[in-house]
PDB file of C-alpha atoms in Angstrom:
ATOM      1  CA  UNK A 350       0.069   0.067   0.141  1.00 50.00           C
ATOM      2  CA  UNK A 351       1.222   3.578  -0.936  1.00 51.00           C
ATOM      3  CA  UNK A 352       1.642   5.468   2.348  1.00 48.00           C
ATOM      4  CA  UNK A 353       0.365   8.284   0.728  1.00 48.00           C
ATOM      5  CA  UNK A 354      -3.118   6.424   0.334  1.00 53.00           C
ATOM      6  CA  UNK A 355      -3.178   5.868   3.938  1.00 50.00           C
ATOM      7  CA  UNK A 356      -5.821   7.183   6.385  1.00 49.00           C
ATOM      8  CA  UNK A 357      -3.039   8.631   8.467  1.00 45.00           C
ATOM      9  CA  UNK A 358      -1.609  10.336   5.301  1.00 45.00           C
ATOM     10  CA  UNK A 359      -4.757  12.296   4.739  1.00 45.00           C
ATOM     11  CA  UNK A 360      -5.086  13.327   8.295  1.00 41.00           C
ATOM     12  CA  UNK A 361      -1.516  14.488   8.669  1.00 40.00           C
ATOM     13  CA  UNK A 362      -1.779  16.860   5.723  1.00 44.00           C
ATOM     14  CA  UNK A 363      -3.986  18.786   7.864  1.00 41.00           C
ATOM     15  CA  UNK A 364      -2.543  18.065  11.295  1.00 39.00           C
ATOM     16  CA  UNK A 365       0.468  19.229  13.134  1.00 38.00           C
ATOM     17  CA  UNK A 366       2.766  18.677  10.526  1.00 42.00           C
ATOM     18  CA  UNK A 367       0.798  21.614   8.361  1.00 39.00           C
ATOM     19  CA  UNK A 368       2.416  24.615  10.240  1.00 36.00           C
ATOM     20  CA  UNK A 369       3.686  27.793   9.222  1.00 39.00           C
ATOM     21  CA  UNK A 370       7.057  29.203   9.756  1.00 40.00           C
ATOM     22  CA  UNK A 371       5.684  32.051  11.824  1.00 38.00           C
ATOM     23  CA  UNK A 372       3.861  29.820  14.025  1.00 41.00           C
ATOM     24  CA  UNK A 373       6.145  27.645  16.160  1.00 48.00           C
ATOM     25  CA  UNK A 374       3.737  26.408  18.606  1.00 50.00           C
ATOM     26  CA  UNK A 375       2.418  22.900  18.356  1.00 50.00           C
ATOM     27  CA  UNK A 376      -1.285  22.710  16.509  1.00 44.00           C
ATOM     28  CA  UNK A 377      -3.872  20.616  18.541  1.00 50.00           C
ATOM     29  CA  UNK A 378      -3.802  17.036  17.908  1.00 59.00           C
ATOM     30  CA  UNK A 379      -6.620  14.763  18.754  1.00 89.00           C
ATOM     31  CA  UNK A 380      -5.692  11.578  21.017  1.00 92.00           C
ATOM     32  CA  UNK A 381      -6.975   9.195  18.042  1.00 92.00           C
ATOM     33  CA  UNK A 382      -4.397  10.966  15.567  1.00 95.00           C
ATOM     34  CA  UNK A 383      -1.806  10.649  18.069  1.00 96.00           C
ATOM     35  CA  UNK A 384      -2.278   7.046  18.755  1.00 95.00           C
ATOM     36  CA  UNK A 385      -2.281   6.664  14.900  1.00 96.00           C
ATOM     37  CA  UNK A 386       0.823   8.381  14.642  1.00 96.00           C
ATOM     38  CA  UNK A 387       2.276   6.313  17.372  1.00 97.00           C
ATOM     39  CA  UNK A 388       0.996   3.004  15.794  1.00 96.00           C
ATOM     40  CA  UNK A 389       2.554   3.954  12.279  1.00 96.00           C
ATOM     41  CA  UNK A 390       5.767   5.362  13.525  1.00 96.00           C
ATOM     42  CA  UNK A 391       8.328   3.441  11.339  1.00 95.00           C
ATOM     43  CA  UNK A 392       9.829   0.477  13.020  1.00 93.00           C
ATOM     44  CA  UNK A 393       7.547   0.549  16.138  1.00 94.00           C
ATOM     45  CA  UNK A 394       5.195  -2.352  14.983  1.00 90.00           C
ATOM     46  CA  UNK A 395       7.195  -5.403  14.113  1.00 80.00           C
ATOM     47  CA  UNK A 396       5.548  -7.666  11.874  1.00 72.00           C
ATOM     48  CA  UNK A 397       6.209 -11.252  12.692  1.00 64.00           C
ATOM     49  CA  UNK A 398       6.676 -14.096  15.589  1.00 58.00           C
ATOM     50  CA  UNK A 399       8.185 -12.735  18.781  1.00 60.00           C
ATOM     51  CA  UNK A 400       8.119 -13.517  22.504  1.00 56.00           C
ATOM     52  CA  UNK A 401       7.029 -11.527  25.578  1.00 52.00           C
ATOM     53  CA  UNK A 402       8.859 -12.463  28.821  1.00 49.00           C
ATOM     54  CA  UNK A 403       9.567 -16.054  27.429  1.00 50.00           C
ATOM     55  CA  UNK A 404       6.004 -16.888  28.064  1.00 49.00           C
ATOM     56  CA  UNK A 405       3.518 -16.123  25.228  1.00 46.00           C
ATOM     57  CA  UNK A 406       2.719 -13.600  22.932  1.00 47.00           C
ATOM     58  CA  UNK A 407       2.100 -10.684  21.786  1.00 55.00           C
ATOM     59  CA  UNK A 408       3.235 -12.046  18.545  1.00 70.00           C
ATOM     60  CA  UNK A 409       3.677  -8.483  17.105  1.00 78.00           C
ATOM     61  CA  UNK A 410       6.505  -7.167  19.088  1.00 79.00           C
ATOM     62  CA  UNK A 411       6.831  -2.972  19.687  1.00 87.00           C
ATOM     63  CA  UNK A 412       9.641  -1.076  19.534  1.00 90.00           C
ATOM     64  CA  UNK A 413       8.798   1.966  21.679  1.00 92.00           C
ATOM     65  CA  UNK A 414      11.731   3.985  21.219  1.00 93.00           C
ATOM     66  CA  UNK A 415      10.799   4.313  17.459  1.00 95.00           C
ATOM     67  CA  UNK A 416       8.116   6.822  18.604  1.00 96.00           C
ATOM     68  CA  UNK A 417      10.799   9.061  19.651  1.00 97.00           C
ATOM     69  CA  UNK A 418      12.715   9.384  16.373  1.00 96.00           C
ATOM     70  CA  UNK A 419      10.452  12.090  14.924  1.00 96.00           C
ATOM     71  CA  UNK A 420      10.922  15.228  17.203  1.00 96.00           C
ATOM     72  CA  UNK A 421       7.558  16.565  16.057  1.00 96.00           C
ATOM     73  CA  UNK A 422       5.932  13.278  17.569  1.00 97.00           C
ATOM     74  CA  UNK A 423       8.013  13.211  20.572  1.00 97.00           C
ATOM     75  CA  UNK A 424       7.048  17.053  21.280  1.00 96.00           C
ATOM     76  CA  UNK A 425       3.349  16.147  20.722  1.00 96.00           C
ATOM     77  CA  UNK A 426       3.667  13.086  23.086  1.00 97.00           C
ATOM     78  CA  UNK A 427       5.237  15.445  25.836  1.00 97.00           C
ATOM     79  CA  UNK A 428       2.045  17.740  25.404  1.00 96.00           C
ATOM     80  CA  UNK A 429      -0.182  14.774  25.848  1.00 96.00           C
ATOM     81  CA  UNK A 430       1.573  13.630  28.937  1.00 98.00           C
ATOM     82  CA  UNK A 431       1.786  17.285  30.070  1.00 97.00           C
ATOM     83  CA  UNK A 432      -1.960  17.499  29.950  1.00 96.00           C
ATOM     84  CA  UNK A 433      -2.126  14.227  32.314  1.00 97.00           C
ATOM     85  CA  UNK A 434       0.479  15.684  34.565  1.00 98.00           C
ATOM     86  CA  UNK A 435      -1.606  19.040  35.043  1.00 97.00           C
ATOM     87  CA  UNK A 436      -4.811  17.175  35.729  1.00 97.00           C
ATOM     88  CA  UNK A 437      -3.252  15.242  38.744  1.00 98.00           C
ATOM     89  CA  UNK A 438      -1.154  18.283  39.953  1.00 98.00           C
ATOM     90  CA  UNK A 439       2.276  16.733  40.241  1.00 98.00           C
ATOM     91  CA  UNK A 440       5.429  18.627  40.819  1.00 98.00           C
ATOM     92  CA  UNK A 441       8.128  16.623  39.072  1.00 98.00           C
ATOM     93  CA  UNK A 442       7.765  14.422  36.127  1.00 98.00           C
ATOM     94  CA  UNK A 443      10.072  11.290  36.473  1.00 98.00           C
ATOM     95  CA  UNK A 444      11.193   9.150  33.685  1.00 98.00           C
ATOM     96  CA  UNK A 445      11.673   5.381  34.295  1.00 97.00           C
ATOM     97  CA  UNK A 446      15.118   4.265  32.906  1.00 93.00           C
ATOM     98  CA  UNK A 447      15.538   3.892  29.946  1.00 90.00           C
ATOM     99  CA  UNK A 448      13.055   4.019  27.604  1.00 94.00           C
ATOM    100  CA  UNK A 449      10.979   6.463  30.064  1.00 96.00           C
ATOM    101  CA  UNK A 450      13.504   9.180  29.789  1.00 97.00           C
ATOM    102  CA  UNK A 451      12.863  10.841  26.538  1.00 97.00           C
ATOM    103  CA  UNK A 452       9.425  10.945  27.119  1.00 98.00           C
ATOM    104  CA  UNK A 453       9.364  12.344  30.418  1.00 98.00           C
ATOM    105  CA  UNK A 454      12.038  14.813  29.351  1.00 98.00           C
ATOM    106  CA  UNK A 455       9.480  15.966  26.785  1.00 98.00           C
ATOM    107  CA  UNK A 456       6.427  16.225  29.217  1.00 98.00           C
ATOM    108  CA  UNK A 457       8.754  18.159  31.662  1.00 98.00           C
ATOM    109  CA  UNK A 458       9.524  20.695  28.842  1.00 97.00           C
ATOM    110  CA  UNK A 459       5.924  20.997  27.584  1.00 96.00           C
ATOM    111  CA  UNK A 460       4.404  21.077  31.212  1.00 97.00           C
ATOM    112  CA  UNK A 461       7.185  23.480  32.359  1.00 97.00           C
ATOM    113  CA  UNK A 462       7.865  20.829  35.361  1.00 98.00           C
ATOM    114  CA  UNK A 463      10.921  19.752  37.029  1.00 98.00           C
ATOM    115  CA  UNK A 464      12.551  16.724  35.517  1.00 98.00           C
ATOM    116  CA  UNK A 465      14.233  13.444  37.187  1.00 98.00           C
ATOM    117  CA  UNK A 466      14.793  10.028  36.031  1.00 97.00           C
ATOM    118  CA  UNK A 467      14.798   6.908  38.322  1.00 97.00           C
ATOM    119  CA  UNK A 468      17.351   4.179  37.891  1.00 92.00           C
ATOM    120  CA  UNK A 469      16.503   0.588  37.136  1.00 87.00           C
ATOM    121  CA  UNK A 470      15.896  -1.334  40.398  1.00 79.00           C
ATOM    122  CA  UNK A 471      19.352  -2.803  41.254  1.00 70.00           C
ATOM    123  CA  UNK A 472      21.291  -0.282  38.962  1.00 65.00           C
ATOM    124  CA  UNK A 473      25.255  -0.162  40.287  1.00 62.00           C
ATOM    125  CA  UNK A 474      27.114   2.900  39.020  1.00 62.00           C
ATOM    126  CA  UNK A 475      30.578   4.389  39.799  1.00 62.00           C
ATOM    127  CA  UNK A 476      29.623   5.684  42.899  1.00 62.00           C
ATOM    128  CA  UNK A 477      29.702   3.738  46.099  1.00 63.00           C
ATOM    129  CA  UNK A 478      26.119   4.896  47.227  1.00 72.00           C
ATOM    130  CA  UNK A 479      24.523   5.349  43.845  1.00 78.00           C
ATOM    131  CA  UNK A 480      21.147   7.360  44.215  1.00 87.00           C
ATOM    132  CA  UNK A 481      18.168   5.840  42.619  1.00 90.00           C
ATOM    133  CA  UNK A 482      16.996   8.991  41.370  1.00 94.00           C
ATOM    134  CA  UNK A 483      18.859  11.963  39.448  1.00 94.00           C
ATOM    135  CA  UNK A 484      17.847  15.207  38.513  1.00 97.00           C
ATOM    136  CA  UNK A 485      15.083  17.443  40.448  1.00 98.00           C
ATOM    137  CA  UNK A 486      14.447  16.611  44.095  1.00 97.00           C
ATOM    138  CA  UNK A 487      11.620  14.476  44.667  1.00 98.00           C
ATOM    139  CA  UNK A 488      11.441  14.071  48.308  1.00 98.00           C
ATOM    140  CA  UNK A 489       7.976  14.993  49.756  1.00 98.00           C
ATOM    141  CA  UNK A 490       6.689  15.944  46.264  1.00 98.00           C
ATOM    142  CA  UNK A 491       4.103  14.451  44.152  1.00 98.00           C
ATOM    143  CA  UNK A 492       5.618  12.895  41.131  1.00 98.00           C
ATOM    144  CA  UNK A 493       4.465  11.336  37.691  1.00 98.00           C
ATOM    145  CA  UNK A 494       6.206   8.340  36.871  1.00 98.00           C
ATOM    146  CA  UNK A 495       6.495   7.690  32.925  1.00 98.00           C
ATOM    147  CA  UNK A 496       7.530   4.813  31.085  1.00 97.00           C
ATOM    148  CA  UNK A 497       7.326   3.642  27.439  1.00 96.00           C
ATOM    149  CA  UNK A 498       4.722   0.834  28.354  1.00 94.00           C
ATOM    150  CA  UNK A 499       2.806  -1.072  31.286  1.00 94.00           C
ATOM    151  CA  UNK A 500       2.175  -4.553  31.175  1.00 90.00           C
ATOM    152  CA  UNK A 501       1.736  -6.563  34.405  1.00 89.00           C
ATOM    153  CA  UNK A 502       2.785  -3.691  36.164  1.00 92.00           C
ATOM    154  CA  UNK A 503       5.900  -5.391  37.897  1.00 92.00           C
ATOM    155  CA  UNK A 504       8.171  -2.788  36.672  1.00 93.00           C
ATOM    156  CA  UNK A 505       5.972   0.104  37.834  1.00 95.00           C
ATOM    157  CA  UNK A 506       5.638  -1.229  41.225  1.00 95.00           C
ATOM    158  CA  UNK A 507       9.556  -1.800  41.473  1.00 94.00           C
ATOM    159  CA  UNK A 508      10.238   2.072  40.259  1.00 96.00           C
ATOM    160  CA  UNK A 509       7.330   3.259  42.696  1.00 96.00           C
ATOM    161  CA  UNK A 510       9.212   1.558  45.370  1.00 95.00           C
ATOM    162  CA  UNK A 511      12.782   3.047  44.477  1.00 95.00           C
ATOM    163  CA  UNK A 512      10.875   6.686  44.438  1.00 97.00           C
ATOM    164  CA  UNK A 513       9.175   5.849  47.829  1.00 96.00           C
ATOM    165  CA  UNK A 514      12.801   5.010  49.259  1.00 95.00           C
ATOM    166  CA  UNK A 515      13.511   8.710  48.726  1.00 96.00           C
ATOM    167  CA  UNK A 516      10.310  10.117  50.092  1.00 98.00           C
ATOM    168  CA  UNK A 517       8.759  10.704  46.707  1.00 98.00           C
ATOM    169  CA  UNK A 518       4.974  10.310  46.184  1.00 98.00           C
ATOM    170  CA  UNK A 519       4.132   8.490  43.148  1.00 98.00           C
ATOM    171  CA  UNK A 520       0.515   9.810  42.249  1.00 98.00           C
ATOM    172  CA  UNK A 521       0.062   8.895  38.647  1.00 98.00           C
ATOM    173  CA  UNK A 522       1.712   6.857  35.755  1.00 98.00           C
ATOM    174  CA  UNK A 523       1.953   7.824  31.963  1.00 98.00           C
ATOM    175  CA  UNK A 524       2.888   5.475  29.175  1.00 98.00           C
ATOM    176  CA  UNK A 525       2.942   5.273  25.535  1.00 97.00           C
ATOM    177  CA  UNK A 526       1.187   2.035  25.301  1.00 96.00           C
ATOM    178  CA  UNK A 527      -0.887   0.477  28.052  1.00 95.00           C
ATOM    179  CA  UNK A 528      -0.548  -3.296  27.507  1.00 92.00           C
ATOM    180  CA  UNK A 529      -2.540  -4.261  30.398  1.00 91.00           C
ATOM    181  CA  UNK A 530      -5.337  -5.290  27.886  1.00 88.00           C
ATOM    182  CA  UNK A 531      -3.367  -8.674  27.219  1.00 86.00           C
ATOM    183  CA  UNK A 532      -1.596  -9.253  30.662  1.00 85.00           C
ATOM    184  CA  UNK A 533      -2.427 -11.974  32.429  1.00 82.00           C
ATOM    185  CA  UNK A 534      -2.570 -10.114  35.728  1.00 87.00           C
ATOM    186  CA  UNK A 535      -1.810  -6.648  37.066  1.00 91.00           C
ATOM    187  CA  UNK A 536       0.051  -5.831  40.192  1.00 93.00           C
ATOM    188  CA  UNK A 537      -1.925  -3.995  42.847  1.00 93.00           C
ATOM    189  CA  UNK A 538      -0.066  -1.095  43.011  1.00 90.00           C
ATOM    190  CA  UNK A 539      -0.013  -0.770  39.431  1.00 91.00           C
ATOM    191  CA  UNK A 540      -3.715  -1.198  39.118  1.00 93.00           C
ATOM    192  CA  UNK A 541      -4.342   1.078  42.008  1.00 95.00           C
ATOM    193  CA  UNK A 542      -2.361   4.052  40.371  1.00 96.00           C
ATOM    194  CA  UNK A 543      -4.174   6.392  37.964  1.00 97.00           C
ATOM    195  CA  UNK A 544      -2.788   5.749  34.578  1.00 97.00           C
ATOM    196  CA  UNK A 545      -2.910   7.340  31.370  1.00 97.00           C
ATOM    197  CA  UNK A 546      -1.492   6.008  27.890  1.00 97.00           C
ATOM    198  CA  UNK A 547      -1.495   7.309  24.363  1.00 97.00           C
ATOM    199  CA  UNK A 548      -2.814   3.945  23.350  1.00 96.00           C
ATOM    200  CA  UNK A 549      -3.537   0.155  24.276  1.00 95.00           C
ATOM    201  CA  UNK A 550      -1.848  -2.704  22.896  1.00 93.00           C
ATOM    202  CA  UNK A 551      -4.623  -4.250  20.818  1.00 93.00           C
ATOM    203  CA  UNK A 552      -5.300  -0.341  19.656  1.00 95.00           C
ATOM    204  CA  UNK A 553      -1.832  -0.168  18.257  1.00 95.00           C
ATOM    205  CA  UNK A 554      -2.569  -3.382  16.321  1.00 92.00           C
ATOM    206  CA  UNK A 555      -5.914  -2.320  15.007  1.00 94.00           C
ATOM    207  CA  UNK A 556      -4.199   1.150  13.788  1.00 95.00           C
ATOM    208  CA  UNK A 557      -1.454  -0.521  12.373  1.00 93.00           C
ATOM    209  CA  UNK A 558      -3.766  -2.896  10.376  1.00 92.00           C
ATOM    210  CA  UNK A 559      -5.842  -0.004   9.066  1.00 94.00           C
ATOM    211  CA  UNK A 560      -2.674   1.761   7.866  1.00 94.00           C
ATOM    212  CA  UNK A 561      -1.432  -1.310   5.849  1.00 91.00           C
ATOM    213  CA  UNK A 562       1.371  -2.457   8.279  1.00 89.00           C
ATOM    214  CA  UNK A 563      -0.073  -5.650   9.300  1.00 86.00           C
ATOM    215  CA  UNK A 564      -2.108  -8.254   7.298  1.00 81.00           C
ATOM    216  CA  UNK A 565      -5.933  -8.083   8.448  1.00 85.00           C
ATOM    217  CA  UNK A 566      -6.051 -12.219   8.692  1.00 81.00           C
ATOM    218  CA  UNK A 567      -2.841 -12.399  10.394  1.00 78.00           C
ATOM    219  CA  UNK A 568      -3.551  -9.456  12.848  1.00 84.00           C
ATOM    220  CA  UNK A 569      -7.258 -11.203  13.665  1.00 87.00           C
ATOM    221  CA  UNK A 570      -5.682 -14.861  14.340  1.00 83.00           C
ATOM    222  CA  UNK A 571      -3.082 -13.106  16.700  1.00 80.00           C
ATOM    223  CA  UNK A 572      -5.484 -10.906  18.564  1.00 85.00           C
ATOM    224  CA  UNK A 573      -7.482 -14.105  19.094  1.00 87.00           C
ATOM    225  CA  UNK A 574      -4.325 -16.046  20.414  1.00 82.00           C
ATOM    226  CA  UNK A 575      -3.581 -13.256  22.789  1.00 82.00           C
ATOM    227  CA  UNK A 576      -7.152 -12.633  24.121  1.00 84.00           C
ATOM    228  CA  UNK A 577      -8.340 -16.075  24.350  1.00 86.00           C
ATOM    229  CA  UNK A 578      -5.207 -17.577  25.579  1.00 82.00           C
ATOM    230  CA  UNK A 579      -4.361 -20.130  22.895  1.00 81.00           C
ATOM    231  CA  UNK A 580      -2.983 -23.260  24.602  1.00 78.00           C
ATOM    232  CA  UNK A 581       0.557 -24.385  23.507  1.00 71.00           C
ATOM    233  CA  UNK A 582      -0.748 -27.119  21.244  1.00 76.00           C
ATOM    234  CA  UNK A 583      -3.533 -25.351  19.662  1.00 79.00           C
ATOM    235  CA  UNK A 584      -3.225 -26.271  15.974  1.00 80.00           C
ATOM    236  CA  UNK A 585      -4.040 -22.655  15.032  1.00 79.00           C
ATOM    237  CA  UNK A 586      -0.514 -21.870  15.894  1.00 73.00           C
ATOM    238  CA  UNK A 587       0.421 -23.378  12.492  1.00 71.00           C
ATOM    239  CA  UNK A 588      -1.518 -20.834  10.594  1.00 73.00           C
ATOM    240  CA  UNK A 589       0.883 -18.055  11.753  1.00 68.00           C
ATOM    241  CA  UNK A 590       4.142 -19.333  10.183  1.00 57.00           C
ATOM    242  CA  UNK A 591       5.724 -15.802   9.324  1.00 53.00           C
ATOM    243  CA  UNK A 592       8.092 -13.769  11.147  1.00 52.00           C
ATOM    244  CA  UNK A 593       9.738 -10.448  10.143  1.00 50.00           C
ATOM    245  CA  UNK A 594      12.739 -12.662   8.438  1.00 56.00           C
ATOM    246  CA  UNK A 595      10.318 -14.740   6.369  1.00 56.00           C
ATOM    247  CA  UNK A 596       8.453 -17.952   6.875  1.00 56.00           C
ATOM    248  CA  UNK A 597       9.314 -20.247   9.866  1.00 58.00           C
ATOM    249  CA  UNK A 598      10.266 -23.871   9.144  1.00 62.00           C
ATOM    250  CA  UNK A 599       8.805 -24.929  12.421  1.00 60.00           C
ATOM    251  CA  UNK A 600       5.741 -24.191  14.109  1.00 57.00           C
ATOM    252  CA  UNK A 601       5.113 -20.852  15.902  1.00 58.00           C
ATOM    253  CA  UNK A 602       4.499 -22.440  19.054  1.00 56.00           C
ATOM    254  CA  UNK A 603       7.911 -24.287  18.915  1.00 60.00           C
ATOM    255  CA  UNK A 604       9.880 -20.981  17.740  1.00 57.00           C
ATOM    256  CA  UNK A 605       8.705 -18.911  20.430  1.00 56.00           C
ATOM    257  CA  UNK A 606       9.246 -20.410  24.010  1.00 48.00           C
ATOM    258  CA  UNK A 607       5.556 -20.374  25.171  1.00 43.00           C
ATOM    259  CA  UNK A 608       4.843 -22.174  28.599  1.00 35.00           C
ATOM    260  CA  UNK A 609       5.529 -25.868  27.802  1.00 35.00           C
ATOM    261  CA  UNK A 610       7.041 -25.303  24.545  1.00 36.00           C
ATOM    262  CA  UNK A 611      10.689 -25.986  23.434  1.00 36.00           C
ATOM    263  CA  UNK A 612      13.065 -23.122  24.286  1.00 36.00           C
ATOM    264  CA  UNK A 613      14.708 -21.349  21.821  1.00 36.00           C
ATOM    265  CA  UNK A 614      18.057 -23.012  22.423  1.00 38.00           C
ATOM    266  CA  UNK A 615      16.379 -26.384  21.442  1.00 39.00           C
ATOM    267  CA  UNK A 616      14.904 -24.832  18.242  1.00 37.00           C
ATOM    268  CA  UNK A 617      17.015 -24.840  15.148  1.00 41.00           C
ATOM    269  CA  UNK A 618      17.491 -21.462  13.289  1.00 42.00           C
ATOM    270  CA  UNK A 619      15.000 -21.296  10.237  1.00 38.00           C
ATOM    271  CA  UNK A 620      17.482 -19.291   8.371  1.00 37.00           C
ATOM    272  CA  UNK A 621      20.243 -22.261   8.483  1.00 41.00           C
TER     273      UNK A 621
END
């Protein structure tokens, strides 16, 4: 499909990209358009088999950082997050290392709020007593935790614990993609925190399909596999033999280490 013929292209012609030289301020961007721009960012949706937490799909992996390549998109994502930050009255925007840092910085600039980032739990740097948070002081302040995605909420829970250890109060979470719609379970901490996102995982797949990035039949099967939790021996896995590198020579359930399936080490490379 010619990119110029996609619904996105038609909308973008009259969107934020259509700016005059005299007007450097971002034009209004609807939430739906922003979600479409994220889903169609080059490289963000990777068609083909992939594994998630070495347990099961999503089959279509997402490279969230691809959304940061376009400075205009990153700016508008910051504006979207800034709107949420102001609505919950935060004092500091905190990026989760590493994929949450660029987005948090953009939100900080847009909302004109102090910026900090929280290290991955267990990080060991060059200092003997490496602080878990760098940047603005967060002690005793309401903070917005920013990451690229949320799924089971385990990472959010660990980052929130790191922030609590320096007396910060996490009052909300902002992410590019909320993947709780396909998670088996969500941690109590992540479930309780007010969370906003540009899109959900299933919405990303829908938008990518609508814009010609995913085959509709393949997308329908993969969504069914994710939502309905296909068992490892479900014969329908054999209907999903395509990866980003071409057809698999083994069933997908064997190439991807789902629970009960062979590990990747035991599966021969289909490319030889």
